[in-house]
């Protein structure tokens, strides 16, 4: 049985706790509020501390664990393992997913990116990860940071494009609902097709008339700029010039 | 029984034909290659011609139908109804979805945007649409053009962001597979949450350190530019400045 202490009480902590509770061979022995002082549970010492707090808080929270014998991992995609205390057995356990308390997550499908300082600790961390998910990756720091950067494009920026779609609908008194089947299909399409194959639209087919009409429709200069830049980028990808 | 002739043999025609064949009260009496001459099927005259050809071809293809008594509609999101012959009963039947031959589409879920020149024709077009989909909208030309523009943001541009994610992964020898659960979840999240609520990430929380690190990671000036512009746009949406 792997004993786990989770530091933090946000979305990642919430989903992690739920997934650990359901998994075989894992148990949560402590959930620690990141604002309170971390007192080691000496009667039921955790094998692993999972620091699931915001990026900025990792360093100060983890400092309190500088004398622990347990493995200490954080869950951030972009923070160095070295933000954890120096003399501790340290590592990273980065679940690549967007968590919110409102939506259920099938943790078995969440890719987990693992990193350890000492190779000896990889066995334990992998055992934990494999009990939780079918999708476990050993990643270097560089790879993890790249994955986090790629995630910003496909999640944060994509959601912002949804937001822009929503704005355009609202301005024209069209319910945003109308775009939802397209949004889902766009995401599902790349399960069987590489994005470069799935690309469609006026930019891809060099349809300058439609591009021009769209730019005339857009009143907001910020949206014009985004439209122009992404259109140019698609054109360049396919070797055409506007 | 509504008799339908489909002009064009591309993706829209393919999925439309499949959906019509399955629907009650509809039948396809002709499928016409847009490159061949349109000969009216006088023994089994269609009630509706659906011109499912590329935007640029609509005008020249539809010209051949200038004497028909049938309703003539095109399927484009961005082309005016007036691209169809003047003296004909004309309209628009715009299915808001991305179609490719490889992936199955549940046509019942495809939003259909309808437009007719003469209100008398709305009944017939609506009857056709309702037999095919649970999601039928009367839209003005302006609304349809806005929907098409919004679709470019949430489909074409989003797919391009997936492509960028793919590139970043490839450069760092990470399988693109790793991003797919996140991509699907990002799309699914907005079924229950407005995009403005679903937004996360360094731009939203004004985490300038992470933004700076990401910009340093990006070597490609085009990607730097896209990252900067979308980050700025998210910041502005949430009233913060970098």
GROMACS .gro file of N, CA and C in nm, chain B residues 22-168:
model
  441
  264UNK      N    1  -3.139   0.817  -4.471
  264UNK     CA    2  -3.186   0.760  -4.345
  264UNK      C    3  -3.314   0.826  -4.294
  265UNK      N    4  -3.343   0.949  -4.340
  265UNK     CA    5  -3.453   1.027  -4.282
  265UNK      C    6  -3.589   0.986  -4.338
  266UNK      N    7  -3.691   1.008  -4.259
  266UNK     CA    8  -3.827   0.981  -4.304
  266UNK      C    9  -3.879   1.096  -4.390
  267UNK      N   10  -3.950   1.062  -4.498
  267UNK     CA   11  -4.019   1.164  -4.577
  267UNK      C   12  -3.929   1.239  -4.674
  268UNK      N   13  -3.804   1.192  -4.689
  268UNK     CA   14  -3.713   1.259  -4.782
  268UNK      C   15  -3.655   1.154  -4.877
  269UNK      N   16  -3.631   1.195  -4.999
  269UNK     CA   17  -3.563   1.103  -5.092
  269UNK      C   18  -3.472   1.180  -5.188
  270UNK      N   19  -3.359   1.121  -5.217
  270UNK     CA   20  -3.267   1.182  -5.313
  270UNK      C   21  -3.301   1.129  -5.451
  271UNK      N   22  -3.341   1.218  -5.542
  271UNK     CA   23  -3.378   1.172  -5.676
  271UNK      C   24  -3.264   1.190  -5.777
  272UNK      N   25  -3.165   1.272  -5.741
  272UNK     CA   26  -3.052   1.298  -5.831
  272UNK      C   27  -2.930   1.343  -5.752
  273UNK      N   28  -2.813   1.292  -5.788
  273UNK     CA   29  -2.688   1.352  -5.739
  273UNK      C   30  -2.611   1.393  -5.864
  274UNK      N   31  -2.579   1.521  -5.873
  274UNK     CA   32  -2.524   1.573  -5.999
  274UNK      C   33  -2.381   1.620  -5.976
  275UNK      N   34  -2.291   1.569  -6.055
  275UNK     CA   35  -2.153   1.614  -6.050
  275UNK      C   36  -2.149   1.760  -6.095
  276UNK      N   37  -2.083   1.845  -6.018
  276UNK     CA   38  -2.089   1.988  -6.049
  276UNK      C   39  -2.016   2.020  -6.179
  277UNK      N   40  -1.933   1.927  -6.227
  277UNK     CA   41  -1.862   1.953  -6.353
  277UNK      C   42  -1.944   1.915  -6.476
  278UNK      N   43  -2.052   1.838  -6.453
  278UNK     CA   44  -2.133   1.800  -6.570
  278UNK      C   45  -2.252   1.896  -6.585
  279UNK      N   46  -2.315   1.889  -6.699
  279UNK     CA   47  -2.428   1.976  -6.729
  279UNK      C   48  -2.549   1.927  -6.648
  280UNK      N   49  -2.623   2.020  -6.586
  280UNK     CA   50  -2.738   1.980  -6.506
  280UNK      C   51  -2.860   1.961  -6.595
  281UNK      N   52  -2.906   1.839  -6.599
  281UNK     CA   53  -3.024   1.807  -6.678
  281UNK      C   54  -3.138   1.782  -6.581
  282UNK      N   55  -3.246   1.861  -6.591
  282UNK     CA   56  -3.355   1.842  -6.496
  282UNK      C   57  -3.422   1.706  -6.518
  283UNK      N   58  -3.440   1.637  -6.405
  283UNK     CA   59  -3.505   1.506  -6.406
  283UNK      C   60  -3.656   1.530  -6.414
  284UNK      N   61  -3.709   1.537  -6.538
  284UNK     CA   62  -3.848   1.580  -6.554
  284UNK      C   63  -3.949   1.476  -6.508
  285UNK      N   64  -3.910   1.349  -6.513
  285UNK     CA   65  -4.004   1.246  -6.467
  285UNK      C   66  -4.013   1.244  -6.315
  286UNK      N   67  -3.906   1.283  -6.249
  286UNK     CA   68  -3.905   1.282  -6.103
  286UNK      C   69  -3.848   1.415  -6.055
  287UNK      N   70  -3.917   1.520  -6.090
  287UNK     CA   71  -3.870   1.656  -6.065
  287UNK      C   72  -3.842   1.680  -5.916
  288UNK      N   73  -3.723   1.727  -5.881
  288UNK     CA   74  -3.695   1.752  -5.740
  288UNK      C   75  -3.774   1.872  -5.686
  289UNK      N   76  -3.812   1.864  -5.558
  289UNK     CA   77  -3.873   1.980  -5.492
  289UNK      C   78  -3.765   2.082  -5.457
  290UNK      N   79  -3.647   2.031  -5.426
  290UNK     CA   80  -3.537   2.119  -5.384
  290UNK      C   81  -3.406   2.076  -5.449
  291UNK      N   82  -3.334   2.174  -5.501
  291UNK     CA   83  -3.195   2.152  -5.540
  291UNK      C   84  -3.104   2.202  -5.427
  292UNK      N   85  -3.016   2.116  -5.380
  292UNK     CA   86  -2.917   2.162  -5.281
  292UNK      C   87  -2.782   2.171  -5.351
  293UNK      N   88  -2.733   2.294  -5.363
  293UNK     CA   89  -2.605   2.316  -5.432
  293UNK      C   90  -2.494   2.306  -5.327
  294UNK      N   91  -2.431   2.189  -5.321
  294UNK     CA   92  -2.326   2.167  -5.222
  294UNK      C   93  -2.192   2.162  -5.293
  295UNK      N   94  -2.151   2.280  -5.341
  295UNK     CA   95  -2.023   2.289  -5.413
  295UNK      C   96  -1.938   2.397  -5.345
  296UNK      N   97  -1.813   2.411  -5.384
  296UNK     CA   98  -1.726   2.512  -5.322
  296UNK      C   99  -1.779   2.652  -5.348
  297UNK      N  100  -1.751   2.742  -5.256
  297UNK     CA  101  -1.804   2.879  -5.264
  297UNK      C  102  -1.787   2.942  -5.402
  298UNK      N  103  -1.669   2.925  -5.458
  298UNK     CA  104  -1.640   2.990  -5.587
  298UNK      C  105  -1.722   2.933  -5.702
  299UNK      N  106  -1.769   2.810  -5.686
  299UNK     CA  107  -1.839   2.744  -5.797
  299UNK      C  108  -1.991   2.766  -5.792
  300UNK      N  109  -2.042   2.815  -5.679
  300UNK     CA  110  -2.188   2.825  -5.662
  300UNK      C  111  -2.255   2.898  -5.777
  301UNK      N  112  -2.202   3.016  -5.808
  301UNK     CA  113  -2.264   3.102  -5.906
  301UNK      C  114  -2.275   3.034  -6.044
  302UNK      N  115  -2.165   2.982  -6.092
  302UNK     CA  116  -2.165   2.924  -6.227
  302UNK      C  117  -2.246   2.795  -6.232
  303UNK      N  118  -2.241   2.716  -6.127
  303UNK     CA  119  -2.319   2.591  -6.125
  303UNK      C  120  -2.469   2.622  -6.122
  304UNK      N  121  -2.506   2.716  -6.034
  304UNK     CA  122  -2.649   2.744  -6.014
  304UNK      C  123  -2.713   2.812  -6.136
  305UNK      N  124  -2.630   2.882  -6.212
  305UNK     CA  125  -2.678   2.951  -6.333
  305UNK      C  126  -2.757   2.857  -6.425
  306UNK      N  127  -2.715   2.733  -6.429
  306UNK     CA  128  -2.780   2.634  -6.515
  306UNK      C  129  -2.923   2.605  -6.472
  307UNK      N  130  -2.957   2.646  -6.350
  307UNK     CA  131  -3.092   2.617  -6.298
  307UNK      C  132  -3.184   2.738  -6.307
  308UNK      N  133  -3.146   2.835  -6.391
  308UNK     CA  134  -3.219   2.963  -6.390
  308UNK      C  135  -3.367   2.950  -6.427
  309UNK      N  136  -3.406   2.839  -6.490
  309UNK     CA  137  -3.547   2.823  -6.529
  309UNK      C  138  -3.625   2.725  -6.443
  310UNK      N  139  -3.561   2.671  -6.342
  310UNK     CA  140  -3.630   2.568  -6.265
  310UNK      C  141  -3.742   2.627  -6.179
  311UNK      N  142  -3.844   2.544  -6.155
  311UNK     CA  143  -3.953   2.586  -6.067
  311UNK      C  144  -3.926   2.540  -5.923
  312UNK      N  145  -3.825   2.459  -5.906
  312UNK     CA  146  -3.793   2.403  -5.774
  312UNK      C  147  -3.723   2.508  -5.687
  313UNK      N  148  -3.724   2.483  -5.556
  313UNK     CA  149  -3.648   2.567  -5.465
  313UNK      C  150  -3.499   2.534  -5.482
  314UNK      N  151  -3.416   2.638  -5.488
  314UNK     CA  152  -3.271   2.616  -5.503
  314UNK      C  153  -3.199   2.677  -5.382
  315UNK      N  154  -3.124   2.596  -5.310
  315UNK     CA  155  -3.050   2.649  -5.193
  315UNK      C  156  -2.903   2.611  -5.206
  316UNK      N  157  -2.816   2.697  -5.151
  316UNK     CA  158  -2.676   2.656  -5.142
  316UNK      C  159  -2.643   2.628  -4.996
  317UNK      N  160  -2.525   2.573  -4.971
  317UNK     CA  161  -2.491   2.527  -4.836
  317UNK      C  162  -2.375   2.607  -4.775
  318UNK      N  163  -2.350   2.725  -4.830
  318UNK     CA  164  -2.233   2.801  -4.785
  318UNK      C  165  -2.264   2.895  -4.668
  319UNK      N  166  -2.169   2.910  -4.578
  319UNK     CA  167  -2.187   3.001  -4.465
  319UNK      C  168  -2.160   3.145  -4.502
  320UNK      N  169  -2.082   3.167  -4.607
  320UNK     CA  170  -2.038   3.305  -4.629
  320UNK      C  171  -2.083   3.366  -4.761
  321UNK      N  172  -2.149   3.285  -4.845
  321UNK     CA  173  -2.190   3.337  -4.977
  321UNK      C  174  -2.335   3.386  -4.969
  322UNK      N  175  -2.361   3.498  -5.035
  322UNK     CA  176  -2.495   3.555  -5.035
  322UNK      C  177  -2.592   3.464  -5.111
  323UNK      N  178  -2.717   3.470  -5.068
  323UNK     CA  179  -2.823   3.398  -5.138
  323UNK      C  180  -2.832   3.450  -5.283
  324UNK      N  181  -2.792   3.573  -5.304
  324UNK     CA  182  -2.803   3.636  -5.436
  324UNK      C  183  -2.702   3.582  -5.537
  325UNK      N  184  -2.617   3.492  -5.492
  325UNK     CA  185  -2.529   3.424  -5.588
  325UNK      C  186  -2.609   3.324  -5.671
  326UNK      N  187  -2.731   3.295  -5.625
  326UNK     CA  188  -2.818   3.201  -5.699
  326UNK      C  189  -2.896   3.281  -5.804
  327UNK      N  190  -2.947   3.215  -5.910
  327UNK     CA  191  -3.012   3.288  -6.020
  327UNK      C  192  -3.132   3.372  -5.973
  328UNK      N  193  -3.147   3.486  -6.030
  328UNK     CA  194  -3.239   3.587  -5.980
  328UNK      C  195  -3.386   3.546  -5.979
  329UNK      N  196  -3.431   3.482  -6.086
  329UNK     CA  197  -3.575   3.457  -6.092
  329UNK      C  198  -3.617   3.324  -6.029
  330UNK      N  199  -3.521   3.262  -5.965
  330UNK     CA  200  -3.548   3.132  -5.905
  330UNK      C  201  -3.594   3.149  -5.760
  331UNK      N  202  -3.670   3.052  -5.708
  331UNK     CA  203  -3.702   3.050  -5.564
  331UNK      C  204  -3.573   3.010  -5.494
  332UNK      N  205  -3.516   3.104  -5.418
  332UNK     CA  206  -3.383   3.073  -5.366
  332UNK      C  207  -3.373   3.081  -5.214
  333UNK      N  208  -3.272   3.014  -5.163
  333UNK     CA  209  -3.253   3.010  -5.018
  333UNK      C  210  -3.116   2.956  -4.982
  334UNK      N  211  -3.094   2.944  -4.851
  334UNK     CA  212  -2.967   2.891  -4.801
  334UNK      C  213  -2.997   2.781  -4.699
  335UNK      N  214  -2.916   2.678  -4.706
  335UNK     CA  215  -2.927   2.565  -4.616
  335UNK      C  216  -2.783   2.538  -4.570
  336UNK      N  217  -2.742   2.606  -4.461
  336UNK     CA  218  -2.600   2.604  -4.419
  336UNK      C  219  -2.583   2.511  -4.299
  337UNK      N  220  -2.522   2.395  -4.321
  337UNK     CA  221  -2.498   2.305  -4.208
  337UNK      C  222  -2.367   2.347  -4.139
  338UNK      N  223  -2.378   2.383  -4.013
  338UNK     CA  224  -2.262   2.435  -3.940
  338UNK      C  225  -2.184   2.319  -3.878
  339UNK      N  226  -2.100   2.260  -3.960
  339UNK     CA  227  -2.017   2.150  -3.910
  339UNK      C  228  -1.896   2.135  -4.001
  340UNK      N  229  -1.793   2.069  -3.951
  340UNK     CA  230  -1.678   2.040  -4.037
  340UNK      C  231  -1.694   1.896  -4.085
  341UNK      N  232  -1.700   1.881  -4.215
  341UNK     CA  233  -1.725   1.749  -4.272
  341UNK      C  234  -1.599   1.692  -4.336
  342UNK      N  235  -1.571   1.568  -4.307
  342UNK     CA  236  -1.466   1.502  -4.384
  342UNK      C  237  -1.514   1.360  -4.407
  343UNK      N  238  -1.471   1.301  -4.517
  343UNK     CA  239  -1.523   1.169  -4.551
  343UNK      C  240  -1.485   1.065  -4.446
  344UNK      N  241  -1.370   1.088  -4.379
  344UNK     CA  242  -1.322   0.988  -4.283
  344UNK      C  243  -1.409   0.974  -4.159
  345UNK      N  244  -1.469   1.087  -4.112
  345UNK     CA  245  -1.538   1.072  -3.984
  345UNK      C  246  -1.690   1.078  -3.996
  346UNK      N  247  -1.752   0.991  -3.921
  346UNK     CA  248  -1.897   0.981  -3.916
  346UNK      C  249  -1.953   1.106  -3.848
  347UNK      N  250  -2.064   1.154  -3.899
  347UNK     CA  251  -2.130   1.269  -3.839
  347UNK      C  252  -2.272   1.228  -3.802
  348UNK      N  253  -2.314   1.262  -3.681
  348UNK     CA  254  -2.454   1.243  -3.645
  348UNK      C  255  -2.528   1.367  -3.691
  349UNK      N  256  -2.592   1.356  -3.808
  349UNK     CA  257  -2.654   1.473  -3.870
  349UNK      C  258  -2.764   1.535  -3.782
  350UNK      N  259  -2.824   1.452  -3.695
  350UNK     CA  260  -2.928   1.501  -3.603
  350UNK      C  261  -2.874   1.614  -3.514
  351UNK      N  262  -2.741   1.615  -3.494
  351UNK     CA  263  -2.678   1.713  -3.405
  351UNK      C  264  -2.621   1.833  -3.481
  352UNK      N  265  -2.629   1.830  -3.612
  352UNK     CA  266  -2.570   1.940  -3.690
  352UNK      C  267  -2.665   2.059  -3.696
  353UNK      N  268  -2.625   2.178  -3.646
  353UNK     CA  269  -2.711   2.296  -3.658
  353UNK      C  270  -2.729   2.334  -3.805
  354UNK      N  271  -2.852   2.355  -3.844
  354UNK     CA  272  -2.880   2.394  -3.982
  354UNK      C  273  -2.934   2.537  -3.983
  355UNK      N  274  -2.867   2.625  -4.056
  355UNK     CA  275  -2.908   2.765  -4.063
  355UNK      C  276  -2.983   2.787  -4.195
  356UNK      N  277  -3.107   2.828  -4.180
  356UNK     CA  278  -3.194   2.841  -4.298
  356UNK      C  279  -3.221   2.987  -4.332
  357UNK      N  280  -3.234   3.010  -4.462
  357UNK     CA  281  -3.267   3.143  -4.511
  357UNK      C  282  -3.345   3.124  -4.642
  358UNK      N  283  -3.452   3.200  -4.660
  358UNK     CA  284  -3.523   3.195  -4.789
  358UNK      C  285  -3.553   3.337  -4.833
  359UNK      N  286  -3.568   3.355  -4.964
  359UNK     CA  287  -3.601   3.487  -5.013
  359UNK      C  288  -3.749   3.516  -4.992
  360UNK      N  289  -3.833   3.415  -5.027
  360UNK     CA  290  -3.978   3.430  -5.012
  360UNK      C  291  -4.024   3.346  -4.894
  361UNK      N  292  -4.092   3.410  -4.802
  361UNK     CA  293  -4.134   3.340  -4.680
  361UNK      C  294  -4.213   3.212  -4.708
  362UNK      N  295  -4.284   3.209  -4.822
  362UNK     CA  296  -4.360   3.090  -4.861
  362UNK      C  297  -4.275   2.963  -4.866
  363UNK      N  298  -4.147   2.982  -4.896
  363UNK     CA  299  -4.060   2.865  -4.912
  363UNK      C  300  -4.002   2.814  -4.781
  364UNK      N  301  -4.024   2.891  -4.674
  364UNK     CA  302  -3.965   2.852  -4.546
  364UNK      C  303  -4.023   2.721  -4.495
  365UNK      N  304  -4.153   2.701  -4.520
  365UNK     CA  305  -4.218   2.579  -4.472
  365UNK      C  306  -4.151   2.454  -4.527
  366UNK      N  307  -4.128   2.454  -4.658
  366UNK     CA  308  -4.066   2.338  -4.724
  366UNK      C  309  -3.923   2.317  -4.674
  367UNK      N  310  -3.847   2.426  -4.667
  367UNK     CA  311  -3.706   2.414  -4.627
  367UNK      C  312  -3.695   2.367  -4.481
  368UNK      N  313  -3.788   2.416  -4.398
  368UNK     CA  314  -3.789   2.376  -4.258
  368UNK      C  315  -3.828   2.230  -4.242
  369UNK      N  316  -3.918   2.186  -4.328
  369UNK     CA  317  -3.961   2.047  -4.323
  369UNK      C  318  -3.842   1.957  -4.356
  370UNK      N  319  -3.769   1.994  -4.459
  370UNK     CA  320  -3.647   1.921  -4.494
  370UNK      C  321  -3.549   1.920  -4.377
  371UNK      N  322  -3.522   2.041  -4.323
  371UNK     CA  323  -3.421   2.055  -4.218
  371UNK      C  324  -3.460   1.977  -4.092
  372UNK      N  325  -3.587   1.986  -4.054
  372UNK     CA  326  -3.633   1.919  -3.931
  372UNK      C  327  -3.629   1.767  -3.943
  373UNK      N  328  -3.642   1.718  -4.065
  373UNK     CA  329  -3.633   1.573  -4.084
  373UNK      C  330  -3.487   1.525  -4.069
  374UNK      N  331  -3.395   1.618  -4.087
  374UNK     CA  332  -3.253   1.582  -4.083
  374UNK      C  333  -3.186   1.611  -3.950
  375UNK      N  334  -3.229   1.717  -3.882
  375UNK     CA  335  -3.157   1.762  -3.763
  375UNK      C  336  -3.251   1.809  -3.653
  376UNK      N  337  -3.206   1.798  -3.530
  376UNK     CA  338  -3.283   1.849  -3.416
  376UNK      C  339  -3.251   1.994  -3.387
  377UNK      N  340  -3.166   2.053  -3.469
  377UNK     CA  341  -3.113   2.184  -3.437
  377UNK      C  342  -3.124   2.275  -3.560
  378UNK      N  343  -3.241   2.336  -3.574
  378UNK     CA  344  -3.271   2.415  -3.694
  378UNK      C  345  -3.288   2.562  -3.656
  379UNK      N  346  -3.222   2.651  -3.727
  379UNK     CA  347  -3.226   2.794  -3.696
  379UNK      C  348  -3.267   2.875  -3.820
  380UNK      N  349  -3.358   2.971  -3.798
  380UNK     CA  350  -3.382   3.073  -3.901
  380UNK      C  351  -3.277   3.179  -3.881
  381UNK      N  352  -3.197   3.206  -3.981
  381UNK     CA  353  -3.095   3.309  -3.963
  381UNK      C  354  -3.103   3.411  -4.076
  382UNK      N  355  -3.073   3.533  -4.043
  382UNK     CA  356  -3.062   3.636  -4.146
  382UNK      C  357  -2.926   3.619  -4.215
  383UNK      N  358  -2.910   3.686  -4.329
  383UNK     CA  359  -2.780   3.682  -4.398
  383UNK      C  360  -2.668   3.727  -4.307
  384UNK      N  361  -2.695   3.837  -4.235
  384UNK     CA  362  -2.593   3.892  -4.146
  384UNK      C  363  -2.555   3.793  -4.037
  385UNK      N  364  -2.657   3.731  -3.981
  385UNK     CA  365  -2.631   3.633  -3.875
  385UNK      C  366  -2.552   3.514  -3.929
  386UNK      N  367  -2.591   3.466  -4.045
  386UNK     CA  368  -2.522   3.350  -4.103
  386UNK      C  369  -2.375   3.385  -4.128
  387UNK      N  370  -2.350   3.505  -4.177
  387UNK     CA  371  -2.211   3.544  -4.204
  387UNK      C  372  -2.131   3.556  -4.074
  388UNK      N  373  -2.197   3.600  -3.969
  388UNK     CA  374  -2.130   3.609  -3.838
  388UNK      C  375  -2.100   3.470  -3.783
  389UNK      N  376  -2.196   3.380  -3.802
  389UNK     CA  377  -2.175   3.242  -3.756
  389UNK      C  378  -2.056   3.181  -3.830
  390UNK      N  379  -2.049   3.209  -3.959
  390UNK     CA  380  -1.938   3.156  -4.038
  390UNK      C  381  -1.804   3.213  -3.989
  391UNK      N  382  -1.805   3.342  -3.958
  391UNK     CA  383  -1.684   3.406  -3.905
  391UNK      C  384  -1.646   3.346  -3.769
  392UNK      N  385  -1.745   3.330  -3.683
  392UNK     CA  386  -1.718   3.270  -3.551
  392UNK      C  387  -1.664   3.128  -3.568
  393UNK      N  388  -1.718   3.057  -3.668
  393UNK     CA  389  -1.674   2.919  -3.695
  393UNK      C  390  -1.527   2.915  -3.737
  394UNK      N  391  -1.483   3.018  -3.808
  394UNK     CA  392  -1.340   3.025  -3.845
  394UNK      C  393  -1.254   3.032  -3.719
  395UNK      N  394  -1.298   3.110  -3.621
  395UNK     CA  395  -1.221   3.119  -3.495
  395UNK      C  396  -1.221   2.986  -3.421
  396UNK      N  397  -1.340   2.927  -3.403
  396UNK     CA  398  -1.346   2.807  -3.316
  396UNK      C  399  -1.308   2.679  -3.389
  397UNK      N  400  -1.307   2.681  -3.522
  397UNK     CA  401  -1.266   2.560  -3.593
  397UNK      C  402  -1.131   2.578  -3.664
  398UNK      N  403  -1.124   2.665  -3.763
  398UNK     CA  404  -0.999   2.678  -3.841
  398UNK      C  405  -0.882   2.719  -3.753
  399UNK      N  406  -0.903   2.824  -3.673
  399UNK     CA  407  -0.793   2.876  -3.592
  399UNK      C  408  -0.759   2.780  -3.478
  400UNK      N  409  -0.862   2.720  -3.420
  400UNK     CA  410  -0.838   2.622  -3.314
  400UNK      C  411  -0.756   2.505  -3.367
  401UNK      N  412  -0.794   2.456  -3.485
  401UNK     CA  413  -0.717   2.345  -3.543
  401UNK      C  414  -0.572   2.386  -3.567
  402UNK      N  415  -0.552   2.512  -3.604
  402UNK     CA  416  -0.415   2.560  -3.624
  402UNK      C  417  -0.338   2.562  -3.491
  403UNK      N  418  -0.405   2.595  -3.382
  403UNK     CA  419  -0.340   2.587  -3.250
  403UNK      C  420  -0.303   2.442  -3.217
  404UNK      N  421  -0.389   2.348  -3.256
  404UNK     CA  422  -0.354   2.206  -3.236
  404UNK      C  423  -0.227   2.174  -3.315
  405UNK      N  424  -0.222   2.227  -3.436
  405UNK     CA  425  -0.106   2.204  -3.524
  405UNK      C  426   0.021   2.261  -3.459
  406UNK      N  427   0.009   2.377  -3.398
  406UNK     CA  428   0.124   2.436  -3.327
  406UNK      C  429   0.164   2.347  -3.208
  407UNK      N  430   0.065   2.299  -3.134
  407UNK     CA  431   0.092   2.207  -3.023
  407UNK      C  432   0.167   2.084  -3.073
  408UNK      N  433   0.122   2.034  -3.187
  408UNK     CA  434   0.186   1.918  -3.250
  408UNK      C  435   0.332   1.948  -3.284
  409UNK      N  436   0.358   2.066  -3.339
  409UNK     CA  437   0.495   2.105  -3.374
  409UNK      C  438   0.585   2.113  -3.252
  410UNK      N  439   0.533   2.175  -3.146
  410UNK     CA  440   0.612   2.189  -3.023
  410UNK      C  441   0.645   2.050  -2.967
   0.00000   0.00000   0.00000
